[in-house]
Amino acid sequence: MIIGIDLGTTNSLVAFVNRENKPEIIINERGNRLTPSVVYFKNEQEVLVGELARSQLILKADRTVSGIKRHMGEDYQVMIGERGYSPVEISALILRKLVKYAQEYLGDTIEGAVVTVPAYFNDNQRQATLMAGELAGIKIFKLLNEPTAAALAYGFESSQNQHVLVLDIGGGTFDITLMEYQDNTCSVICSGGSTTLGGIDFDNRLAEHILKTFRETQGIDLANDLIARQQIQINAEKVKMDLSTINECSILIPYITMGPQGPVHLNQLIYREQFDHLCHDLFAQIESLIAQTMSKAGVSKDWVDVIVLAGGASRMPGFREKVALLFAGVEIKSEINPDEV
Ligand code: AMP
């Protein structure tokens, strides 16, 4: 059995092709299909990966590593206490965990893996990914470009002549890829985007707004209260996700702090319109990154036949509206869960 691994900046997934010839994602110990790409070094002996690590991100920031993919291929180390860890070592810990989920589910039949990487990854970054596999004890048979994987999931075939634009906005990155299917080959024409723009920037905007509103209404500044900030950050992401399906959402955190009169609760209502307004410059950035990539490739909007949306943050209605407006009349494919595509 060969498994497929999406080793993401924010979340990772492991899948296989089942008896019905369909891709199937393997759930983790929490019953979730996505595993946060976060590693927490509890002590010398114990390392946690996934949800349990993510919940330590603010409180134990000095022993928790996230977003390591951004440093793949770099001469970079994260210091945990006295010991430095390379991006290859951290990625290997995440890979090992994913392989463990696959082994528990499929038994000991795993021969190796296909791992996806961004189309723009250079040789160093690809080499680092292969080394992480080696360190994790899994043979990587192939590195597959992420936008190619997304197009494959939609069943694009190279026999059809088509120009595809893949827009992949995850937790921390926005990847734009222009691909051409022609004469039985699929080629990446151009890639662009940003390694510092993703869902977390939208969470941060909401978190800042929540802190500011609390300060104005309660006269209490929570900016330096780590526990309160962690709760606000978690809730901000939840509100952002809820606002993808509903127009207003309330955030309630009881007993967030103590005031002169006793415990104080945080209770705010946030509207989607307000969220879109708070993030309008981020949406504008998205538009300008798309325009830059198109102009780098020397093509206009009419060149695009079909758009594929990928990445969890592509569920934001503001994002979808922007894309639909920019490419009026172009088919947008978004039926497959964008976190998993
Ligand atoms: P990915 O890296 O593709 O797993 O995407 C992770 C990002 O997608 C995180 O920033 C999530 O908060 C975001 N996300 C997941 N679901 C939603 C949703 N329903 N609406 C908006 N953003 C979402």
Tab-separated table of C-alpha atoms and ligand atoms in Angstrom:
chain	number	residue	atom	x	y	z
A	1	MET	CA	0.000	0.000	0.000
A	2	ILE	CA	1.232	3.480	-0.874
A	3	ILE	CA	-0.173	6.320	1.179
A	4	GLY	CA	-0.580	9.957	0.166
A	5	ILE	CA	0.527	12.700	2.538
A	6	ASP	CA	-0.313	16.399	2.440
A	7	LEU	CA	2.399	17.868	4.657
A	8	GLY	CA	0.868	21.306	5.131
A	9	THR	CA	1.964	24.540	6.796
A	10	THR	CA	-1.033	24.539	9.138
A	11	ASN	CA	-2.573	21.087	8.833
A	12	SER	CA	-1.481	17.746	7.434
A	13	LEU	CA	-3.440	14.766	6.165
A	14	VAL	CA	-2.813	11.170	5.259
A	15	ALA	CA	-4.877	9.202	2.751
A	16	PHE	CA	-4.935	6.071	0.639
A	17	VAL	CA	-6.847	4.750	-2.338
A	18	ASN	CA	-9.485	2.299	-1.100
A	19	ARG	CA	-10.993	-0.827	-2.686
A	20	GLU	CA	-13.530	1.285	-4.570
A	21	ASN	CA	-10.595	3.145	-6.092
A	22	LYS	CA	-11.529	6.297	-4.165
A	23	PRO	CA	-9.196	8.408	-2.051
A	24	GLU	CA	-9.962	7.981	1.642
A	25	ILE	CA	-8.573	10.166	4.407
A	26	ILE	CA	-7.464	8.389	7.560
A	27	ILE	CA	-8.720	9.865	10.815
A	28	ASN	CA	-6.355	10.676	13.668
A	29	GLU	CA	-6.658	9.672	17.340
A	30	ARG	CA	-9.104	12.545	17.916
A	31	GLY	CA	-11.307	11.319	15.081
A	32	ASN	CA	-10.302	14.275	12.886
A	33	ARG	CA	-9.226	14.170	9.269
A	34	LEU	CA	-6.863	17.138	9.600
A	35	THR	CA	-3.920	17.007	11.988
A	36	PRO	CA	-2.404	20.393	12.920
A	37	SER	CA	1.244	20.588	11.776
A	38	VAL	CA	2.268	21.626	15.282
A	39	VAL	CA	4.862	19.992	17.544
A	40	TYR	CA	5.056	20.523	21.314
A	41	PHE	CA	8.164	19.411	23.207
A	42	LYS	CA	6.655	18.705	26.604
A	43	ASN	CA	9.998	17.560	28.009
A	44	GLU	CA	13.114	15.664	26.882
A	45	GLN	CA	11.170	12.428	26.490
A	46	GLU	CA	7.724	13.494	25.422
A	47	VAL	CA	6.832	15.151	22.129
A	48	LEU	CA	3.211	15.809	21.134
A	49	VAL	CA	2.032	16.394	17.578
A	50	GLY	CA	-1.340	17.674	16.370
A	51	GLU	CA	-4.287	19.073	18.327
A	52	LEU	CA	-2.654	18.583	21.718
A	53	ALA	CA	0.382	20.547	20.524
A	54	ARG	CA	-1.732	23.289	18.981
A	55	SER	CA	-3.466	23.987	22.266
A	56	GLN	CA	-0.051	24.895	23.747
A	57	LEU	CA	0.825	27.429	21.017
A	58	ILE	CA	0.396	30.570	23.123
A	59	LEU	CA	0.813	29.255	26.650
A	60	LYS	CA	3.976	27.249	25.908
A	61	ALA	CA	5.177	29.254	22.937
A	62	ASP	CA	8.861	28.577	23.724
A	63	ARG	CA	8.396	24.800	23.433
A	64	THR	CA	5.904	24.678	20.559
A	65	VAL	CA	6.706	24.784	16.846
A	66	SER	CA	4.224	25.650	14.094
A	67	GLY	CA	4.507	26.664	10.435
A	68	ILE	CA	7.846	24.857	10.026
A	69	LYS	CA	7.137	24.258	6.334
A	70	ARG	CA	7.989	27.909	5.711
A	71	HIS	CA	11.601	27.100	6.655
A	72	MET	CA	12.044	23.869	4.697
A	73	GLY	CA	15.350	23.883	2.846
A	74	GLU	CA	16.737	26.764	4.917
A	75	ASP	CA	19.710	26.720	7.214
A	76	TYR	CA	17.433	27.326	10.195
A	77	GLN	CA	17.025	25.945	13.683
A	78	VAL	CA	14.287	26.215	16.291
A	79	MET	CA	15.724	26.278	19.800
A	80	ILE	CA	13.832	24.205	22.355
A	81	GLY	CA	15.675	24.702	25.631
A	82	GLU	CA	19.334	24.046	24.825
A	83	ARG	CA	18.739	21.925	21.739
A	84	GLY	CA	18.282	23.161	18.171
A	85	TYR	CA	15.928	21.339	15.767
A	86	SER	CA	16.094	21.647	11.978
A	87	PRO	CA	12.970	21.946	9.799
A	88	VAL	CA	13.751	18.421	8.547
A	89	GLU	CA	13.655	17.055	12.111
A	90	ILE	CA	10.388	18.831	12.967
A	91	SER	CA	8.760	17.728	9.704
A	92	ALA	CA	9.924	14.161	10.360
A	93	LEU	CA	8.058	14.205	13.686
A	94	ILE	CA	4.856	15.241	11.888
A	95	LEU	CA	5.373	12.650	9.143
A	96	ARG	CA	6.021	9.902	11.691
A	97	LYS	CA	2.729	10.703	13.406
A	98	LEU	CA	0.792	10.584	10.124
A	99	VAL	CA	2.417	7.294	9.176
A	100	LYS	CA	1.467	5.933	12.598
A	101	TYR	CA	-2.205	6.814	11.957
A	102	ALA	CA	-1.983	5.052	8.602
A	103	GLN	CA	-0.327	1.975	10.133
A	104	GLU	CA	-2.957	1.745	12.844
A	105	TYR	CA	-5.692	1.908	10.232
A	106	LEU	CA	-4.191	-0.156	7.431
A	107	GLY	CA	-1.929	-2.528	9.334
A	108	ASP	CA	1.708	-3.054	8.448
A	109	THR	CA	1.238	-2.953	4.706
A	110	ILE	CA	2.693	0.470	3.978
A	111	GLU	CA	5.509	0.429	1.457
A	112	GLY	CA	5.954	4.144	1.095
A	113	ALA	CA	4.302	7.481	0.414
A	114	VAL	CA	3.636	10.167	-2.149
A	115	VAL	CA	4.032	13.555	-0.490
A	116	THR	CA	2.726	16.842	-1.871
A	117	VAL	CA	4.817	20.023	-1.990
A	118	PRO	CA	4.055	23.542	-3.257
A	119	ALA	CA	4.748	23.975	-6.968
A	120	TYR	CA	7.226	26.748	-6.147
A	121	PHE	CA	9.382	24.558	-3.854
A	122	ASN	CA	12.975	24.623	-5.134
A	123	ASP	CA	15.470	21.743	-5.107
A	124	ASN	CA	16.599	22.473	-1.545
A	125	GLN	CA	13.045	22.495	-0.241
A	126	ARG	CA	12.186	19.278	-2.099
A	127	GLN	CA	15.375	17.626	-0.881
A	128	ALA	CA	14.553	18.636	2.701
A	129	THR	CA	11.105	17.027	2.357
A	130	LEU	CA	12.689	13.792	1.130
A	131	MET	CA	15.142	13.874	4.048
A	132	ALA	CA	12.269	14.333	6.501
A	133	GLY	CA	10.677	11.181	5.058
A	134	GLU	CA	13.926	9.278	5.461
A	135	LEU	CA	14.281	10.430	9.058
A	136	ALA	CA	10.685	9.409	9.766
A	137	GLY	CA	11.430	5.971	8.353
A	138	ILE	CA	9.078	6.209	5.386
A	139	LYS	CA	10.155	5.806	1.789
A	140	ILE	CA	8.923	8.715	-0.323
A	141	PHE	CA	8.269	7.400	-3.828
A	142	LYS	CA	7.328	10.730	-5.314
A	143	LEU	CA	6.877	14.396	-4.523
A	144	LEU	CA	3.736	15.690	-6.219
A	145	ASN	CA	2.984	19.380	-6.756
A	146	GLU	CA	0.034	20.439	-4.586
A	147	PRO	CA	-1.905	22.221	-7.383
A	148	THR	CA	-1.430	19.160	-9.594
A	149	ALA	CA	-2.867	17.010	-6.796
A	150	ALA	CA	-5.862	19.361	-6.506
A	151	ALA	CA	-6.447	19.216	-10.270
A	152	LEU	CA	-6.126	15.405	-10.161
A	153	ALA	CA	-8.764	15.268	-7.425
A	154	TYR	CA	-11.127	17.028	-9.844
A	155	GLY	CA	-10.257	14.487	-12.493
A	156	PHE	CA	-8.638	16.847	-15.002
A	157	GLU	CA	-7.006	14.812	-17.663
A	158	SER	CA	-4.056	15.883	-19.688
A	159	SER	CA	-5.843	14.860	-22.881
A	160	GLN	CA	-8.187	17.828	-22.467
A	161	ASN	CA	-6.583	21.117	-23.482
A	162	GLN	CA	-7.333	23.395	-20.596
A	163	HIS	CA	-5.896	26.285	-18.651
A	164	VAL	CA	-6.391	25.866	-14.940
A	165	LEU	CA	-5.877	28.413	-12.169
A	166	VAL	CA	-5.457	26.858	-8.719
A	167	LEU	CA	-5.994	29.218	-5.774
A	168	ASP	CA	-4.918	27.573	-2.545
A	169	ILE	CA	-5.348	29.621	0.635
A	170	GLY	CA	-4.509	27.672	3.779
A	171	GLY	CA	-3.759	28.747	7.325
A	172	GLY	CA	-0.556	30.635	6.609
A	173	THR	CA	0.056	30.729	2.868
A	174	PHE	CA	-1.644	31.706	-0.358
A	175	ASP	CA	-0.448	29.769	-3.407
A	176	ILE	CA	-1.466	30.737	-6.920
A	177	THR	CA	-0.666	28.344	-9.759
A	178	LEU	CA	-1.368	28.609	-13.473
A	179	MET	CA	-1.362	25.215	-15.152
A	180	GLU	CA	-1.751	24.105	-18.708
A	181	TYR	CA	-3.102	20.741	-19.784
A	182	GLN	CA	-2.038	20.180	-23.364
A	183	ASP	CA	-0.926	17.320	-25.604
A	184	ASN	CA	-1.081	14.814	-22.782
A	185	THR	CA	1.110	16.833	-20.467
A	186	CYS	CA	0.320	18.977	-17.493
A	187	SER	CA	2.725	21.852	-16.935
A	188	VAL	CA	2.956	24.579	-14.356
A	189	ILE	CA	3.161	27.846	-16.310
A	190	CYS	CA	3.707	30.147	-13.369
A	191	SER	CA	3.293	30.263	-9.630
A	192	GLY	CA	2.950	33.121	-7.185
A	193	GLY	CA	1.188	34.175	-4.024
A	194	SER	CA	2.493	34.778	-0.546
A	195	THR	CA	4.072	32.675	2.179
A	196	THR	CA	2.850	35.153	4.778
A	197	LEU	CA	-0.839	35.487	3.959
A	198	GLY	CA	-3.416	32.947	5.091
A	199	GLY	CA	-6.346	32.215	7.374
A	200	ILE	CA	-4.397	33.150	10.495
A	201	ASP	CA	-4.170	36.786	9.344
A	202	PHE	CA	-7.967	36.891	9.271
A	203	ASP	CA	-8.098	35.334	12.775
A	204	ASN	CA	-5.649	37.964	14.003
A	205	ARG	CA	-7.816	40.778	12.629
A	206	LEU	CA	-10.825	39.424	14.512
A	207	ALA	CA	-8.800	38.839	17.684
A	208	GLU	CA	-7.547	42.462	17.606
A	209	HIS	CA	-11.106	43.677	17.123
A	210	ILE	CA	-12.388	41.556	20.036
A	211	LEU	CA	-9.595	42.837	22.320
A	212	LYS	CA	-10.271	46.447	21.303
A	213	THR	CA	-14.039	46.151	21.836
A	214	PHE	CA	-13.469	44.564	25.243
A	215	ARG	CA	-11.064	47.361	26.206
A	216	GLU	CA	-13.551	50.018	25.106
A	217	THR	CA	-16.595	48.490	26.765
A	218	GLN	CA	-15.045	47.057	29.933
A	219	GLY	CA	-12.033	49.343	30.384
A	220	ILE	CA	-9.779	46.284	30.754
A	221	ASP	CA	-6.807	45.587	28.494
A	222	LEU	CA	-6.250	41.849	27.982
A	223	ALA	CA	-3.300	42.254	25.583
A	224	ASN	CA	-0.784	40.954	28.129
A	225	ASP	CA	-2.985	38.241	29.603
A	226	LEU	CA	-1.694	35.117	27.801
A	227	ILE	CA	-4.506	32.821	28.899
A	228	ALA	CA	-7.197	35.306	27.857
A	229	ARG	CA	-5.433	35.935	24.545
A	230	GLN	CA	-5.219	32.229	23.794
A	231	GLN	CA	-8.969	31.889	24.415
A	232	ILE	CA	-9.685	34.903	22.204
A	233	GLN	CA	-7.467	33.563	19.412
A	234	ILE	CA	-9.186	30.154	19.449
A	235	ASN	CA	-12.609	31.804	19.445
A	236	ALA	CA	-11.626	34.255	16.704
A	237	GLU	CA	-10.835	31.357	14.367
A	238	LYS	CA	-14.115	29.694	15.272
A	239	VAL	CA	-16.076	32.903	14.609
A	240	LYS	CA	-14.293	33.306	11.254
A	241	MET	CA	-15.280	29.766	10.274
A	242	ASP	CA	-18.872	30.191	11.472
A	243	LEU	CA	-19.185	33.420	9.487
A	244	SER	CA	-18.572	31.368	6.336
A	245	THR	CA	-22.038	29.889	6.764
A	246	ILE	CA	-23.978	32.379	8.907
A	247	ASN	CA	-24.222	36.172	8.834
A	248	GLU	CA	-23.740	36.884	12.514
A	249	CYS	CA	-22.080	35.043	15.318
A	250	SER	CA	-21.667	35.646	19.026
A	251	ILE	CA	-18.547	35.011	20.996
A	252	LEU	CA	-18.962	34.209	24.661
A	253	ILE	CA	-16.040	33.559	26.995
A	254	PRO	CA	-17.241	33.390	30.609
A	255	TYR	CA	-14.907	34.476	33.410
A	256	ILE	CA	-12.258	35.757	31.040
A	257	THR	CA	-10.759	38.006	33.743
A	258	MET	CA	-11.324	39.612	37.132
A	259	GLY	CA	-12.495	43.219	37.406
A	260	PRO	CA	-12.837	45.414	40.511
A	261	GLN	CA	-16.391	44.076	40.943
A	262	GLY	CA	-15.523	40.408	40.430
A	263	PRO	CA	-15.409	38.077	37.424
A	264	VAL	CA	-15.918	39.627	33.965
A	265	HIS	CA	-17.304	37.752	30.929
A	266	LEU	CA	-16.611	38.482	27.285
A	267	ASN	CA	-19.769	38.594	25.199
A	268	GLN	CA	-19.731	40.117	21.721
A	269	LEU	CA	-21.708	39.846	18.512
A	270	ILE	CA	-19.860	39.937	15.191
A	271	TYR	CA	-21.433	40.353	11.750
A	272	ARG	CA	-20.021	38.992	8.506
A	273	GLU	CA	-20.114	42.483	6.996
A	274	GLN	CA	-18.032	43.726	9.901
A	275	PHE	CA	-15.546	40.866	9.406
A	276	ASP	CA	-15.258	41.645	5.689
A	277	HIS	CA	-14.671	45.286	6.530
A	278	LEU	CA	-11.996	44.480	9.155
A	279	CYS	CA	-10.201	42.339	6.545
A	280	HIS	CA	-10.781	44.452	3.444
A	281	ASP	CA	-7.075	45.115	2.936
A	282	LEU	CA	-6.333	41.367	3.162
A	283	PHE	CA	-8.892	40.706	0.426
A	284	ALA	CA	-7.304	43.531	-1.590
A	285	GLN	CA	-3.915	41.855	-1.116
A	286	ILE	CA	-5.388	38.621	-2.495
A	287	GLU	CA	-6.593	40.473	-5.570
A	288	SER	CA	-3.262	42.129	-6.193
A	289	LEU	CA	-1.298	38.856	-5.750
A	290	ILE	CA	-3.521	37.213	-8.387
A	291	ALA	CA	-2.972	40.171	-10.733
A	292	GLN	CA	0.806	40.034	-10.152
A	293	THR	CA	0.958	36.305	-10.954
A	294	MET	CA	-1.110	36.721	-14.117
A	295	SER	CA	1.102	39.548	-15.261
A	296	LYS	CA	4.287	37.579	-14.426
A	297	ALA	CA	2.944	34.753	-16.614
A	298	GLY	CA	2.088	37.261	-19.351
A	299	VAL	CA	-1.554	36.155	-19.548
A	300	SER	CA	-4.854	37.950	-19.086
A	301	LYS	CA	-7.958	36.774	-17.240
A	302	ASP	CA	-9.465	35.325	-20.446
A	303	TRP	CA	-6.642	32.765	-20.483
A	304	VAL	CA	-8.245	30.959	-17.520
A	305	ASP	CA	-10.741	28.195	-18.439
A	306	VAL	CA	-11.399	26.864	-14.974
A	307	ILE	CA	-10.522	27.762	-11.390
A	308	VAL	CA	-9.909	25.232	-8.618
A	309	LEU	CA	-10.262	26.423	-5.009
A	310	ALA	CA	-8.182	24.728	-2.339
A	311	GLY	CA	-7.238	25.403	1.285
A	312	GLY	CA	-9.621	25.802	4.220
A	313	ALA	CA	-9.633	29.606	4.076
A	314	SER	CA	-11.062	29.511	0.534
A	315	ARG	CA	-14.417	28.862	2.252
A	316	MET	CA	-14.596	32.509	3.306
A	317	PRO	CA	-17.477	34.074	1.337
A	318	GLY	CA	-15.384	37.260	0.940
A	319	PHE	CA	-12.702	35.228	-0.830
A	320	ARG	CA	-15.165	33.443	-3.113
A	321	GLU	CA	-16.949	36.682	-3.981
A	322	LYS	CA	-13.649	38.330	-4.856
A	323	VAL	CA	-12.633	35.435	-7.149
A	324	ALA	CA	-16.071	35.323	-8.806
A	325	LEU	CA	-15.931	39.067	-9.414
A	326	LEU	CA	-12.402	38.973	-10.831
A	327	PHE	CA	-13.140	36.050	-13.159
A	328	ALA	CA	-16.775	36.661	-14.061
A	329	GLY	CA	-18.138	33.790	-16.135
A	330	VAL	CA	-15.254	31.373	-15.453
A	331	GLU	CA	-16.174	27.998	-13.955
A	332	ILE	CA	-15.087	27.760	-10.307
A	333	LYS	CA	-14.617	24.262	-8.889
A	334	SER	CA	-15.152	24.057	-5.161
A	335	GLU	CA	-17.321	20.955	-4.586
A	336	ILE	CA	-14.511	18.897	-3.044
A	337	ASN	CA	-13.751	19.831	0.545
A	338	PRO	CA	-11.028	22.485	0.050
A	339	ASP	CA	-9.012	21.309	3.102
A	340	GLU	CA	-8.770	17.879	1.573
A	341	VAL	CA	-8.612	18.463	-2.159
B	1	AMP	P1	-5.574	24.360	5.478
B	1	AMP	O1	-4.155	24.836	5.649
B	1	AMP	O2	-5.980	24.149	4.082
B	1	AMP	O3	-5.933	23.221	6.383
B	1	AMP	O4	-6.478	25.601	5.964
B	1	AMP	C1	-6.494	26.015	7.292
B	1	AMP	C2	-7.153	27.369	7.366
B	1	AMP	O5	-8.485	27.283	6.842
B	1	AMP	C3	-7.262	27.868	8.789
B	1	AMP	O6	-6.898	29.243	8.829
B	1	AMP	C4	-8.738	27.694	9.082
B	1	AMP	O7	-9.198	28.627	10.043
B	1	AMP	C5	-9.344	27.978	7.720
B	1	AMP	N1	-10.722	27.457	7.606
B	1	AMP	C6	-11.129	26.181	7.804
B	1	AMP	N2	-12.469	26.108	7.663
B	1	AMP	C7	-12.904	27.367	7.384
B	1	AMP	C8	-14.194	27.954	7.133
B	1	AMP	N3	-15.306	27.223	7.185
B	1	AMP	N4	-14.246	29.271	6.874
B	1	AMP	C9	-13.127	30.024	6.852
B	1	AMP	N5	-11.891	29.541	7.070
B	1	AMP	C10	-11.779	28.235	7.335
